[in-house]
MMTF fields as JSON, N, C-alpha, C and O atoms, coordinates in Angstrom:
{
  "mmtfVersion": "1.0.0",
  "mmtfProducer": "UNKNOWN",
  "numBonds": 535,
  "numAtoms": 536,
  "numGroups": 134,
  "numChains": 1,
  "numModels": 1,
  "chainsPerModel": [1],
  "groupsPerChain": [134],
  "chainIdList": ["A"],
  "bondAtomList": [4, 2, 8, 6, 12, 10, 16, 14, 20, 18, 24, 22, 28, 26, 32, 30, 36, 34, 40, 38, 44, 42, 48, 46, 52, 50, 56, 54, 60, 58, 64, 62, 68, 66, 72, 70, 76, 74, 80, 78, 84, 82, 88, 86, 92, 90, 96, 94, 100, 98, 104, 102, 108, 106, 112, 110, 116, 114, 120, 118, 124, 122, 128, 126, 132, 130, 136, 134, 140, 138, 144, 142, 148, 146, 152, 150, 156, 154, 160, 158, 164, 162, 168, 166, 172, 170, 176, 174, 180, 178, 184, 182, 188, 186, 192, 190, 196, 194, 200, 198, 204, 202, 208, 206, 212, 210, 216, 214, 220, 218, 224, 222, 228, 226, 232, 230, 236, 234, 240, 238, 244, 242, 248, 246, 252, 250, 256, 254, 260, 258, 264, 262, 268, 266, 272, 270, 276, 274, 280, 278, 284, 282, 288, 286, 292, 290, 296, 294, 300, 298, 304, 302, 308, 306, 312, 310, 316, 314, 320, 318, 324, 322, 328, 326, 332, 330, 336, 334, 340, 338, 344, 342, 348, 346, 352, 350, 356, 354, 360, 358, 364, 362, 368, 366, 372, 370, 376, 374, 380, 378, 384, 382, 388, 386, 392, 390, 396, 394, 400, 398, 404, 402, 408, 406, 412, 410, 416, 414, 420, 418, 424, 422, 428, 426, 432, 430, 436, 434, 440, 438, 444, 442, 448, 446, 452, 450, 456, 454, 460, 458, 464, 462, 468, 466, 472, 470, 476, 474, 480, 478, 484, 482, 488, 486, 492, 490, 496, 494, 500, 498, 504, 502, 508, 506, 512, 510, 516, 514, 520, 518, 524, 522, 528, 526, 532, 530],
  "bondOrderList": [1, 1, 1, 1, 1, 1, 1, 1, 1, 1, 1, 1, 1, 1, 1, 1, 1, 1, 1, 1, 1, 1, 1, 1, 1, 1, 1, 1, 1, 1, 1, 1, 1, 1, 1, 1, 1, 1, 1, 1, 1, 1, 1, 1, 1, 1, 1, 1, 1, 1, 1, 1, 1, 1, 1, 1, 1, 1, 1, 1, 1, 1, 1, 1, 1, 1, 1, 1, 1, 1, 1, 1, 1, 1, 1, 1, 1, 1, 1, 1, 1, 1, 1, 1, 1, 1, 1, 1, 1, 1, 1, 1, 1, 1, 1, 1, 1, 1, 1, 1, 1, 1, 1, 1, 1, 1, 1, 1, 1, 1, 1, 1, 1, 1, 1, 1, 1, 1, 1, 1, 1, 1, 1, 1, 1, 1, 1, 1, 1, 1, 1, 1, 1],
  "groupList": [{"groupName": "UNK", "atomNameList": ["N", "CA", "C", "O"], "elementList": ["N", "C", "C", "O"], "formalChargeList": [0, 0, 0, 0], "bondAtomList": [1, 0, 2, 1, 3, 2], "bondOrderList": [1, 1, 2], "singleLetterCode": "X", "chemCompType": "L-PEPTIDE LINKING"}],
  "groupTypeList": [0, 0, 0, 0, 0, 0, 0, 0, 0, 0, 0, 0, 0, 0, 0, 0, 0, 0, 0, 0, 0, 0, 0, 0, 0, 0, 0, 0, 0, 0, 0, 0, 0, 0, 0, 0, 0, 0, 0, 0, 0, 0, 0, 0, 0, 0, 0, 0, 0, 0, 0, 0, 0, 0, 0, 0, 0, 0, 0, 0, 0, 0, 0, 0, 0, 0, 0, 0, 0, 0, 0, 0, 0, 0, 0, 0, 0, 0, 0, 0, 0, 0, 0, 0, 0, 0, 0, 0, 0, 0, 0, 0, 0, 0, 0, 0, 0, 0, 0, 0, 0, 0, 0, 0, 0, 0, 0, 0, 0, 0, 0, 0, 0, 0, 0, 0, 0, 0, 0, 0, 0, 0, 0, 0, 0, 0, 0, 0, 0, 0, 0, 0, 0, 0],
  "groupIdList": [1, 2, 3, 4, 5, 6, 7, 8, 9, 10, 11, 12, 13, 14, 15, 16, 17, 18, 19, 20, 21, 22, 23, 24, 25, 26, 27, 28, 29, 30, 31, 32, 33, 34, 35, 36, 37, 38, 39, 40, 41, 42, 43, 44, 45, 46, 47, 48, 49, 50, 51, 52, 53, 54, 55, 56, 57, 58, 59, 60, 61, 62, 63, 64, 65, 66, 67, 68, 69, 70, 71, 72, 73, 74, 75, 76, 77, 78, 79, 80, 81, 82, 83, 84, 85, 86, 87, 88, 89, 90, 91, 92, 93, 94, 95, 96, 97, 98, 99, 100, 101, 102, 103, 104, 105, 106, 107, 108, 109, 110, 111, 112, 113, 114, 115, 116, 117, 118, 119, 120, 121, 122, 123, 124, 125, 126, 127, 128, 129, 130, 131, 132, 133, 134],
  "secStructList": [7, 7, 7, 2, 2, 2, 2, 2, 2, 2, 2, 2, 2, 2, 2, 2, 2, 2, 2, 2, 2, 2, 2, 2, 6, 6, 7, 4, 4, 4, 4, 4, 1, 2, 2, 2, 2, 2, 2, 2, 2, 2, 2, 2, 2, 2, 2, 2, 2, 2, 2, 2, 2, 2, 2, 2, 2, 2, 2, 2, 2, 6, 6, 7, 7, 7, 7, 1, 1, 2, 2, 2, 2, 2, 2, 2, 2, 2, 2, 6, 6, 1, 1, 7, 2, 2, 2, 2, 2, 2, 2, 2, 2, 2, 2, 2, 2, 2, 2, 2, 2, 2, 2, 6, 1, 1, 7, 7, 7, 2, 2, 2, 2, 2, 2, 2, 2, 2, 2, 6, 6, 6, 2, 2, 2, 2, 2, 2, 2, 2, 2, 2, 6, 7],
  "xCoordList": [0.843, 0.0, 0.893, 1.566, 0.905, 1.672, 0.871, -0.301, 1.52, 0.853, 1.897, 2.85, 1.714, 2.71, 2.922, 4.046, 1.869, 2.016, 2.919, 3.831, 2.662, 3.482, 4.913, 5.861, 5.074, 6.424, 7.18, 8.36, 6.513, 7.164, 7.536, 8.619, 6.643, 6.942, 8.092, 8.906, 8.155, 9.263, 10.593, 11.597, 10.599, 11.817, 12.213, 13.396, 11.222, 11.491, 12.152, 13.135, 11.605, 12.161, 13.605, 14.468, 13.869, 15.235, 16.202, 17.32, 15.771, 16.629, 16.897, 18.018, 15.868, 16.036, 17.01, 17.876, 16.868, 17.774, 19.211, 20.143, 19.384, 20.731, 21.33, 22.506, 20.539, 21.027, 21.348, 22.356, 20.484, 20.738, 22.057, 22.899, 22.225, 23.448, 24.689, 25.757, 24.548, 25.67, 26.118, 27.313, 25.166, 25.496, 25.919, 26.842, 25.239, 25.539, 26.866, 27.678, 27.069, 28.322, 28.74, 29.93, 27.748, 28.044, 28.701, 29.232, 28.671, 29.385, 28.448, 28.083, 28.055, 27.165, 27.708, 26.932, 29.023, 29.619, 29.169, 29.171, 28.785, 28.327, 27.036, 26.696, 26.32, 25.102, 25.423, 24.535, 26.667, 27.071, 27.324, 27.421, 27.43, 27.587, 26.175, 25.396, 25.851, 24.477, 24.006, 22.832, 24.889, 24.496, 24.091, 23.054, 24.916, 24.6, 23.338, 22.465, 23.26, 22.103, 20.813, 19.833, 20.82, 19.629, 19.26, 18.085, 20.251, 19.999, 19.424, 18.483, 19.989, 19.516, 18.077, 17.231, 17.799, 16.453, 15.44, 14.335, 15.8, 14.901, 14.564, 13.407, 15.555, 15.31, 14.545, 13.795, 14.716, 13.877, 12.427, 11.51, 12.221, 10.863, 10.253, 9.1, 11.025, 10.523, 10.156, 9.109, 11.008, 10.684, 9.484, 8.708, 9.33, 8.158, 6.892, 5.876, 6.956, 5.812, 5.475, 4.301, 6.494, 6.261, 5.594, 4.737, 5.976, 5.347, 3.879, 3.021, 3.6, 2.21, 1.419, 0.281, 2.021, 1.35, 1.041, -0.046, 1.985, 1.77, 0.6, -0.3, 0.628, -0.438, -1.791, -2.776, -1.84, -3.093, -3.638, -4.833, -2.762, -3.177, -3.759, -4.819, -3.059, -3.531, -4.874, -5.776, -4.999, -6.245, -7.401, -8.481, -7.175, -8.228, -8.594, -9.772, -7.583, -7.811, -8.585, -9.399, -8.322, -8.966, -10.131, -10.677, -10.508, -11.661, -11.601, -12.543, -10.465, -10.255, -10.66, -10.642, -11.022, -11.418, -10.919, -10.34, -11.158, -10.727, -9.891, -10.434, -8.567, -7.704, -7.872, -7.984, -7.888, -8.034, -6.689, -6.594, -5.662, -4.314, -3.326, -3.657, -2.135, -1.095, -0.786, -0.632, -0.696, -0.406, -1.495, -1.213, -2.731, -3.848, -3.768, -4.33, -3.085, -2.882, -2.272, -2.711, -1.265, -0.549, -1.358, -1.249, -2.164, -3.066, -4.072, -4.354, -4.606, -5.581, -4.931, -5.519, -3.725, -3.031, -2.77, -2.897, -2.409, -2.171, -3.462, -3.468, -4.552, -5.834, -6.339, -7.084, -5.938, -6.355, -5.295, -5.343, -4.337, -3.288, -2.475, -2.036, -2.284, -1.453, 0.0, 0.912, 0.21, 1.547, 1.492, 0.417, 2.652, 2.727, 2.52, 2.653, 2.197, 2.044, 3.36, 3.366, 4.466, 5.773, 6.066, 6.495, 5.834, 6.099, 5.171, 5.594, 3.928, 2.971, 3.474, 3.464, 3.904, 4.4, 5.63, 5.741, 6.536, 7.762, 7.452, 8.037, 6.537, 6.172, 5.433, 5.602, 4.62, 3.949, 4.981, 4.82, 6.03, 7.111, 7.817, 8.202, 7.982, 8.588, 7.715, 8.228, 6.405, 5.494, 5.657, 5.664, 5.788, 6.018, 7.31, 7.351, 8.36, 9.631, 9.454, 9.927, 8.771, 8.532, 7.777, 8.102, 6.769, 5.992, 6.877, 6.747, 7.765, 8.683, 9.605, 9.828, 10.139, 11.071, 10.386, 10.943, 9.197, 8.496, 7.944, 8.101, 7.307, 6.604, 7.435, 6.992, 8.657, 9.583, 8.941, 9.082, 8.222, 7.587, 8.606, 8.315, 9.766, 10.85, 12.15, 12.151, 13.224, 14.513, 14.771, 14.524, 15.269, 15.557, 16.746, 17.781, 16.581, 17.651, 18.472, 17.938, 19.754, 20.583, 20.729, 20.968, 20.591, 20.626, 19.412, 19.508, 18.277, 17.079, 17.263, 16.897, 17.823, 18.098, 19.025, 18.801, 20.055, 20.996, 20.27, 20.498, 19.4, 18.655, 17.745, 17.657, 17.072, 16.196, 17.01, 16.608, 18.145, 18.983, 19.515, 19.533, 19.94, 20.569, 19.574, 19.914, 18.341, 17.434, 16.067, 15.365, 15.669, 14.288, 14.089, 13.002, 15.085, 14.824, 14.431, 13.756, 14.833, 14.494, 13.069, 12.585, 12.397, 11.016, 10.091, 9.114, 10.386, 9.565, 9.634, 8.633, 10.805, 10.928, 10.178, 9.582, 10.202, 9.444, 7.961, 7.274, 7.472, 6.068, 5.75, 4.781, 6.549, 6.302, 6.326, 5.47, 7.3, 7.385, 6.165, 5.613, 5.74, 4.582, 3.33, 2.529, 3.165, 1.982, 2.078, 1.082, 3.243, 3.397, 3.209, 2.859, 3.438, 3.25, 1.791, 1.458, 0.915, -0.512, -1.201, -2.4],
  "yCoordList": [-1.17, 0.0, 1.24, 1.516, 1.972, 3.221, 4.304, 4.531, 4.961, 5.999, 7.045, 6.751, 8.258, 9.308, 9.637, 9.925, 9.598, 9.886, 8.847, 9.189, 7.583, 6.514, 6.589, 6.38, 6.883, 7.02, 8.178, 8.042, 9.304, 10.451, 10.145, 10.51, 9.482, 9.109, 8.102, 8.124, 7.226, 6.263, 6.986, 6.594, 8.035, 8.829, 9.522, 9.618, 10.001, 10.601, 9.575, 9.875, 8.37, 7.294, 6.998, 6.835, 6.93, 6.664, 7.752, 7.457, 9.012, 10.117, 10.02, 10.253, 9.677, 9.539, 8.418, 8.574, 7.297, 6.168, 6.558, 6.228, 7.257, 7.69, 8.607, 8.479, 9.513, 10.451, 9.714, 9.994, 8.775, 7.974, 7.219, 7.234, 6.564, 5.786, 6.674, 6.275, 7.869, 8.811, 9.208, 9.236, 9.508, 9.935, 8.762, 8.884, 7.642, 6.472, 5.845, 5.462, 5.747, 5.27, 3.902, 3.616, 3.055, 1.71, 1.646, 0.605, 2.753, 2.825, 3.291, 4.466, 2.38, 2.759, 3.897, 4.612, 4.072, 5.166, 6.533, 7.511, 6.598, 7.875, 8.358, 9.536, 7.472, 7.877, 8.718, 9.376, 8.707, 9.52, 10.977, 11.843, 11.241, 12.611, 13.182, 12.703, 14.207, 14.723, 15.232, 15.078, 15.829, 16.303, 15.13, 15.167, 14.098, 12.906, 12.227, 11.822, 12.113, 11.479, 12.194, 11.552, 13.523, 14.291, 14.082, 13.912, 14.093, 13.894, 12.505, 12.352, 11.51, 10.134, 10.005, 9.463, 10.491, 10.362, 11.142, 10.654, 12.348, 13.137, 12.394, 12.379, 11.782, 11.069, 9.773, 9.358, 9.126, 7.963, 8.421, 7.754, 9.55, 10.091, 10.377, 10.032, 11.006, 11.351, 10.112, 10.078, 9.095, 7.897, 7.175, 6.561, 7.242, 6.652, 7.398, 6.775, 8.725, 9.527, 9.221, 9.124, 9.068, 8.741, 7.373, 7.183, 6.423, 5.094, 5.187, 4.552, 5.977, 6.177, 6.829, 6.443, 7.815, 8.486, 7.514, 7.557, 6.642, 5.64, 4.738, 4.5, 4.244, 3.341, 4.04, 3.48, 5.256, 6.007, 6.253, 6.093, 6.642, 6.897, 5.635, 5.681, 4.514, 3.262, 2.84, 2.424, 2.95, 2.563, 3.426, 2.916, 4.729, 5.645, 5.382, 5.308, 5.242, 5.042, 3.75, 3.685, 2.731, 1.43, 1.177, 0.075, 2.195, 2.126, 0.898, 0.109, 0.767, -0.393, -0.141, -1.061, 1.082, 1.39, 2.755, 3.5, 3.064, 4.345, 4.061, 3.795, 4.118, 3.85, 4.924, 6.111, 4.497, 5.423, 5.839, 6.842, 5.068, 5.373, 5.131, 4.487, 5.642, 5.412, 3.927, 3.421, 3.235, 1.797, 1.021, 0.034, 1.468, 0.747, 0.748, -0.14, 1.719, 1.706, 0.38, -0.229, -0.05, -1.264, -2.518, -3.527, -2.458, -3.57, -3.759, -4.887, -2.664, -2.736, -3.313, -4.156, -2.862, -3.41, -4.901, -5.666, -5.311, -6.735, -7.534, -8.569, -7.06, -7.776, -7.905, -8.833, -6.98, -7.011, -7.625, -7.467, -8.33, -9.053, -8.172, -8.616, -6.923, -6.014, -6.16, -6.116, -6.336, -6.566, -7.781, -8.213, -8.318, -9.496, -9.114, -7.95, -10.101, -9.898, -9.402, -8.507, -9.992, -9.59, -8.123, -7.379, -7.705, -6.314, -5.378, -4.312, -5.762, -4.96, -4.75, -3.63, -5.811, -5.739, -4.835, -4.03, -4.973, -4.172, -2.688, -1.83, -2.39, -0.995, -0.393, 0.786, -1.198, -0.718, -0.394, 0.566, -1.195, -0.918, 0.394, 1.139, 0.669, 1.936, 3.117, 4.159, 2.953, 4.019, 4.259, 5.405, 3.196, 3.335, 4.088, 4.953, 3.758, 4.465, 5.942, 6.82, 6.205, 7.588, 8.36, 9.514, 7.73, 8.398, 8.793, 9.891, 7.905, 8.208, 9.362, 10.284, 9.307, 10.342, 11.702, 12.719, 11.727, 12.988, 13.585, 14.78, 12.77, 13.272, 13.186, 13.588, 12.651, 12.57, 11.905, 12.368, 10.791, 10.058, 9.594, 9.529, 9.282, 8.847, 9.13, 9.328, 9.149, 9.36, 8.202, 7.041, 8.538, 7.502, 6.664, 7.191, 5.372, 4.436, 4.283, 3.876, 4.602, 4.559, 3.15, 2.99, 2.136, 0.753, 0.487, -0.241, 1.083, 0.935, 1.7, 1.203, 2.895, 3.665, 2.86, 2.776, 2.274, 1.445, 0.293, 0.029, -0.39, -1.518, -1.052, -1.711, 0.074, 0.618, 0.902, 0.523, 1.564, 1.919, 0.673, 0.612, -0.301, -1.479, -2.509, -3.287, -2.53, -3.624, -3.213, -4.056, -1.958, -1.605, -0.56, -0.495, 0.254, 1.382, 0.962, 1.722, -0.215, -0.64, -1.193, -1.44, -1.389, -1.877, -0.907, -1.326, 0.368, 1.364, 1.191, 1.373, 0.84, 0.571, -0.694, -0.761, -1.699, -2.93, -2.615, -3.143, -1.757, -1.347, -0.726, -1.117, 0.226, 0.902, -0.093, -0.039, -0.998, -1.993, -2.902, -3.171, -3.377, -4.277, -3.581, -4.193, -2.326, -1.594, -1.3, -1.418, -0.924, -0.64, -1.892, -1.791, -3.068, -4.324, -4.752, -5.661, -4.121, -4.496, -3.994, -4.21],
  "zCoordList": [0.0, 0.0, 0.0, 0.993, -1.083, -1.145, -0.438, -0.738, 0.496, 1.272, 1.644, 2.366, 1.153, 1.372, 2.844, 3.255, 3.634, 5.064, 5.716, 6.47, 5.423, 6.005, 5.481, 6.237, 4.208, 3.653, 4.307, 4.631, 4.499, 5.146, 6.593, 7.05, 7.306, 8.698, 8.742, 9.665, 7.748, 7.668, 7.505, 8.101, 6.701, 6.519, 7.82, 8.144, 8.558, 9.866, 10.782, 11.459, 10.796, 11.625, 11.225, 12.088, 9.925, 9.453, 9.908, 10.329, 9.823, 10.275, 11.774, 12.228, 12.535, 13.986, 14.318, 15.178, 13.639, 13.874, 13.527, 14.26, 12.412, 12.019, 13.081, 13.424, 13.593, 14.622, 15.925, 16.573, 16.299, 17.504, 17.352, 18.25, 16.211, 15.985, 15.949, 16.416, 15.397, 15.342, 16.754, 17.048, 17.606, 18.97, 19.863, 20.668, 19.71, 20.546, 20.13, 20.972, 18.823, 18.238, 18.776, 18.906, 19.087, 19.558, 20.922, 21.307, 21.66, 22.932, 24.045, 24.093, 24.941, 26.044, 26.908, 27.541, 26.942, 27.725, 27.212, 27.959, 25.942, 25.387, 26.04, 25.933, 26.709, 27.419, 28.652, 29.196, 29.095, 30.245, 29.864, 30.733, 28.574, 28.07, 27.913, 27.089, 28.706, 28.729, 27.367, 27.03, 26.587, 25.26, 24.374, 23.711, 24.372, 23.573, 24.107, 23.34, 25.417, 26.05, 25.645, 25.267, 25.725, 25.353, 23.889, 23.562, 23.012, 21.588, 21.321, 20.542, 21.966, 21.793, 22.275, 21.564, 23.461, 24.025, 23.198, 22.957, 22.758, 21.917, 20.634, 20.212, 20.012, 18.761, 18.969, 18.086, 20.113, 20.439, 20.59, 20.11, 21.252, 21.397, 20.032, 19.775, 19.162, 17.823, 17.023, 16.376, 17.062, 16.278, 16.865, 16.133, 18.165, 18.81, 18.379, 18.069, 18.359, 17.912, 16.457, 16.097, 15.622, 14.216, 14.086, 13.223, 14.931, 14.924, 15.318, 14.705, 16.336, 16.763, 15.635, 15.368, 14.973, 13.853, 12.722, 12.145, 12.404, 11.354, 11.729, 10.925, 12.955, 13.412, 13.398, 12.918, 13.92, 13.976, 12.575, 12.328, 11.668, 10.284, 9.641, 9.016, 9.801, 9.198, 9.786, 9.058, 11.096, 11.77, 11.287, 10.988, 11.21, 10.765, 9.302, 8.955, 8.456, 7.026, 6.752, 5.831, 7.56, 7.353, 8.303, 8.342, 9.064, 9.971, 10.893, 10.973, 11.582, 12.452, 13.897, 14.715, 14.217, 15.584, 16.001, 15.21, 17.261, 17.816, 19.064, 20.136, 18.915, 20.072, 21.14, 20.832, 22.386, 23.507, 24.095, 24.803, 23.799, 24.284, 23.148, 22.152, 23.304, 22.296, 22.151, 21.04, 23.279, 23.238, 22.508, 21.828, 22.65, 22.037, 20.512, 19.87, 19.924, 18.473, 18.033, 17.058, 18.762, 18.378, 18.705, 18.007, 19.758, 20.067, 18.934, 18.531, 18.427, 17.329, 16.077, 15.4, 15.77, 14.6, 14.765, 13.808, 15.961, 16.236, 16.066, 15.399, 16.665, 16.591, 15.165, 14.852, 14.293, 12.898, 11.988, 10.768, 12.595, 11.87, 10.927, 9.866, 11.325, 10.551, 10.987, 10.161, 12.303, 12.855, 13.77, 14.189, 14.071, 14.932, 16.395, 16.774, 17.193, 18.632, 19.241, 20.086, 18.801, 19.33, 19.024, 19.906, 17.776, 17.417, 18.179, 18.626, 18.328, 19.098, 20.52, 21.031, 21.144, 22.516, 22.62, 23.545, 21.678, 21.692, 21.48, 22.141, 20.564, 20.313, 21.504, 21.814, 22.165, 23.378, 24.463, 25.216, 24.533, 25.47, 25.151, 26.052, 23.858, 23.446, 23.862, 24.272, 23.757, 24.184, 25.683, 26.133, 26.447, 27.883, 28.168, 29.043, 27.43, 27.58, 27.231, 27.953, 26.122, 25.704, 26.775, 27.056, 27.373, 28.421, 29.599, 30.14, 29.987, 31.089, 30.691, 31.477, 29.468, 29.013, 28.879, 29.293, 28.311, 28.063, 29.343, 29.594, 30.142, 31.316, 32.588, 33.664, 32.449, 33.574, 34.792, 35.924, 34.521, 35.608, 36.636, 37.83, 36.175, 37.054, 36.318, 35.103, 37.032, 36.384, 35.42, 35.744, 34.241, 33.258, 33.699, 34.107, 33.612, 33.902, 32.62, 31.589, 32.679, 31.478, 30.915, 29.718, 31.747, 31.241, 30.344, 29.355, 30.698, 29.869, 28.562, 27.497, 28.634, 27.412, 26.503, 25.296, 27.085, 26.319, 25.629, 24.448, 26.362, 25.79, 24.655, 23.619, 24.846, 23.803, 22.541, 21.441, 22.703, 21.557, 20.854, 19.625, 21.617, 21.018, 20.491, 19.599, 21.028, 20.676, 20.131, 19.572, 20.27, 19.958, 18.866, 18.292, 18.556, 17.664, 16.247, 15.553, 15.81, 14.453, 14.346, 13.241, 15.48, 15.453, 14.733, 14.112, 14.809, 14.131, 12.616, 11.923, 12.105, 10.671, 10.285, 9.21, 11.156, 10.899, 10.784, 9.91, 11.666, 11.618, 10.263, 9.612, 9.841, 8.565, 7.408, 6.524, 7.41, 6.328, 6.298, 5.231, 7.472, 7.528, 6.998, 6.291, 7.334, 6.877, 5.385, 4.671, 4.908, 3.481, 2.627, 1.451, 3.206, 2.472, 2.4, 1.64, 3.172, 3.183, 1.937, 1.765]
}
């Protein structure tokens, strides 16, 4: 399914991933540098927002329901076999991370930031690919 909104959001995600990788540089010690840390966290937030936007757009366009929370976007996509259960769960976890980072619910644990950077940031691209293949 060619969709300019999803394609544009995918490009945003790619830019965020590139910036995260540039600042992180494969070295968890870079998270101790506040400038790098801020840039990394900001770009994780942006890619998470772009993922939510992609999900919301697809759900609205295909009349799959009305999500009440950001996490519910991914639950709806999962229930409608648009994305896998595993990807849904991982993206919901990213939303939880974003909520902590944005709303400062608690101090960010740098080990969690490290795990997000090393294991989760590419999930947003998987989401875009799965939707574009529909």
